mmCIF file of C-alpha atoms in Angstrom:
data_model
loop_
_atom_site.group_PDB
_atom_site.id
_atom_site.type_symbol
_atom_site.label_atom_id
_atom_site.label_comp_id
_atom_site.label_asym_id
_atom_site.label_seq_id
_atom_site.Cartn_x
_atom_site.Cartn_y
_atom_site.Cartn_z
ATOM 1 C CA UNK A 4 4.961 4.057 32.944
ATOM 2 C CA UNK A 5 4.603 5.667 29.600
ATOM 3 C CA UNK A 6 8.658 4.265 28.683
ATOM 4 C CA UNK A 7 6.570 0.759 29.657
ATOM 5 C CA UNK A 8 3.796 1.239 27.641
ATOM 6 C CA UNK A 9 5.994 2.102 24.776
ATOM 7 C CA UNK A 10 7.903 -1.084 24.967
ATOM 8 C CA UNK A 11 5.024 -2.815 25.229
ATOM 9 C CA UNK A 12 3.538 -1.110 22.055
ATOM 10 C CA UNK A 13 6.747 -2.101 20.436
ATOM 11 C CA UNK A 14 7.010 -5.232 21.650
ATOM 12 C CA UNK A 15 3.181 -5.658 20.288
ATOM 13 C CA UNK A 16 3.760 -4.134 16.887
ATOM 14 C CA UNK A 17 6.925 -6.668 16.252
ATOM 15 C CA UNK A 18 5.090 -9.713 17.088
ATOM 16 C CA UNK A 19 2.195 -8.603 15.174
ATOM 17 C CA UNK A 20 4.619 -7.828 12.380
ATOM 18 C CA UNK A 21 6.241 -11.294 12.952
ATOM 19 C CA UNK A 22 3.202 -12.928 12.454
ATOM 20 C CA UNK A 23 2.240 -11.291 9.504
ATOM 21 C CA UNK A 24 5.507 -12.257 7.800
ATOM 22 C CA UNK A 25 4.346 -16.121 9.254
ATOM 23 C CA UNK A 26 0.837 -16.105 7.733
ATOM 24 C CA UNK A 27 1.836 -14.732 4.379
ATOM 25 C CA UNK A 28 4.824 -17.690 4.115
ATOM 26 C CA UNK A 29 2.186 -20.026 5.220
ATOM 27 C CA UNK A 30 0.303 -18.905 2.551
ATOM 28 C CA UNK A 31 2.632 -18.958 -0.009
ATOM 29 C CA UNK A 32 3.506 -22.562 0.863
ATOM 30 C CA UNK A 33 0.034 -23.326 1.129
ATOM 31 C CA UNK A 34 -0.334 -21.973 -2.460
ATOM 32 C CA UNK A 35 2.360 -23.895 -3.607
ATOM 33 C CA UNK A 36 1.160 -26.979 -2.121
ATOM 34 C CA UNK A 37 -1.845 -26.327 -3.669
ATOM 35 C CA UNK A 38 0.153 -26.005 -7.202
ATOM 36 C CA UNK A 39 2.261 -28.972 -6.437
ATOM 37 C CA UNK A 40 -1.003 -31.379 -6.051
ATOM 38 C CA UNK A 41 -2.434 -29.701 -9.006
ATOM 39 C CA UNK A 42 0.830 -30.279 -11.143
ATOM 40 C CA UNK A 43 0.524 -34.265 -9.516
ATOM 41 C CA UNK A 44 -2.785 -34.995 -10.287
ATOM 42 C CA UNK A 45 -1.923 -33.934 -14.018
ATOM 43 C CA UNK A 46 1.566 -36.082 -14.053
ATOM 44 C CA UNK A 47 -0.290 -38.816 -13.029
ATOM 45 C CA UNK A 48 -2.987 -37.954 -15.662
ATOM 46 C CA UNK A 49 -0.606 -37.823 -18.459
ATOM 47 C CA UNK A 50 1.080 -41.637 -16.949
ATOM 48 C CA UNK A 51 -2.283 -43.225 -17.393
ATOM 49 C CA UNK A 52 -2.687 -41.663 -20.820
ATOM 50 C CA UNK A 53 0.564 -42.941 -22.034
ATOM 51 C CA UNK A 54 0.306 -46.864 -20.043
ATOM 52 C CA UNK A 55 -3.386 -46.789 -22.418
ATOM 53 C CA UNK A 56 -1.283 -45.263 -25.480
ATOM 54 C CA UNK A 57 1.628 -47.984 -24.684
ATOM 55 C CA UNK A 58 -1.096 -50.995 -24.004
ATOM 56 C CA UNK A 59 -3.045 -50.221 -27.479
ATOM 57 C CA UNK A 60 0.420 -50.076 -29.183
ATOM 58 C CA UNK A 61 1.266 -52.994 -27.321
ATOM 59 C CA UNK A 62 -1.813 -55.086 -28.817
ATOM 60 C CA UNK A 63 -1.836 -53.654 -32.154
ATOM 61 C CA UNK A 64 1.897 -54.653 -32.656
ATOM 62 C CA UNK A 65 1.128 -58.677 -31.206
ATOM 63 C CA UNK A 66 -1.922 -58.729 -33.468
ATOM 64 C CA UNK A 67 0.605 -57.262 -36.596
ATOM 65 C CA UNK A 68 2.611 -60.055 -35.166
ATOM 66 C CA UNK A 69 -0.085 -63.048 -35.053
ATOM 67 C CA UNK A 70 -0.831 -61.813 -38.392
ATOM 68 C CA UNK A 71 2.833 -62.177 -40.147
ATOM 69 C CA UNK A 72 3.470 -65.242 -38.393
ATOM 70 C CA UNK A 73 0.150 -66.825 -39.814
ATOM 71 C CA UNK A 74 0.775 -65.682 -43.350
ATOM 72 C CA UNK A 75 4.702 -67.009 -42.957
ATOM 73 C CA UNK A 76 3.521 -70.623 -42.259
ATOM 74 C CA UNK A 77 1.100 -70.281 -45.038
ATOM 75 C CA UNK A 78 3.819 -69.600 -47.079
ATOM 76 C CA UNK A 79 5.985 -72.311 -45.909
ATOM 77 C CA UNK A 80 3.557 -74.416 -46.205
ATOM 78 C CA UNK A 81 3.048 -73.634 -49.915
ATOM 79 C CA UNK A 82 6.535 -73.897 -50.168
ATOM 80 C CA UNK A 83 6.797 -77.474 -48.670
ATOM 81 C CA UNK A 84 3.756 -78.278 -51.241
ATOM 82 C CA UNK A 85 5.329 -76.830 -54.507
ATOM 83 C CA UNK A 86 8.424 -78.815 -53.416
ATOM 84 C CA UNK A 87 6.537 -81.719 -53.576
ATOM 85 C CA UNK A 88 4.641 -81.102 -56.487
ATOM 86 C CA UNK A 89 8.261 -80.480 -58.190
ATOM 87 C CA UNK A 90 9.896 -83.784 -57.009
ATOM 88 C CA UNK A 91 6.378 -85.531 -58.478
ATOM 89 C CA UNK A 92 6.871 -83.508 -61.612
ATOM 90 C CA UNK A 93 10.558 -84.623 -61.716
ATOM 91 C CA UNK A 94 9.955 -87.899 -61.318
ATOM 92 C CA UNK A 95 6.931 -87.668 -63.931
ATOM 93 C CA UNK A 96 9.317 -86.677 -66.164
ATOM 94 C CA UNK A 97 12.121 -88.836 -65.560
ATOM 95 C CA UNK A 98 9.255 -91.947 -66.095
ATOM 96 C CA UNK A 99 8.578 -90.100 -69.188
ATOM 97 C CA UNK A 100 11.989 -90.075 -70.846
ATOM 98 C CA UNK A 101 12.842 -93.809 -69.884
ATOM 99 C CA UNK A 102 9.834 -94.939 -71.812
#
């Protein structure tokens, strides 16, 4: 009876002990989980930061862009009018000698 109860008592304290070794892994996985979510929530903190970063990069470069491209046709089209105004002056000239 007493060689039972001792087995028992063992057989109690090792499944107790078992458990405890359970509940503190759960909890360390639990706290880890807990980390991990943490950790996502500022990864995916950091992504929208850096899509807003990219997007007002994005515009400012297209408006740089719109901005170049505007003052090159301005430019060409000062070009195409000082041509003209040389071939008139040419030609001005040109009338002026044969007189």
């Amino acid at each position: 009876m007493i060689g039972e109860c001792l087995l028992l008592y063992r057989k109690l304290t090792q499944e107790k002990y078992e458990r405890c070794e359970k509940e503190q892994k759960l909890s360390e996985v639990d706290s880890k989980a807990v980390q991990a979510r943490e950790e996502l929530k500022i990864y995916k903190q950091r992504i929208q930061e850096v899509r807003e970063e990219l997007q007002k990069t994005d515009r400012f470069y297209k408006i740089q862009i719109a901005s170049h491209e505007k003052k090159a046709h301005e430019n060409w089209l000062n070009a195409r009018a000082a041509e003209r105004t040389l071939v008139e002056e040419k030609r001005e000239t040109s009338n002026l000698r044969q007189k």
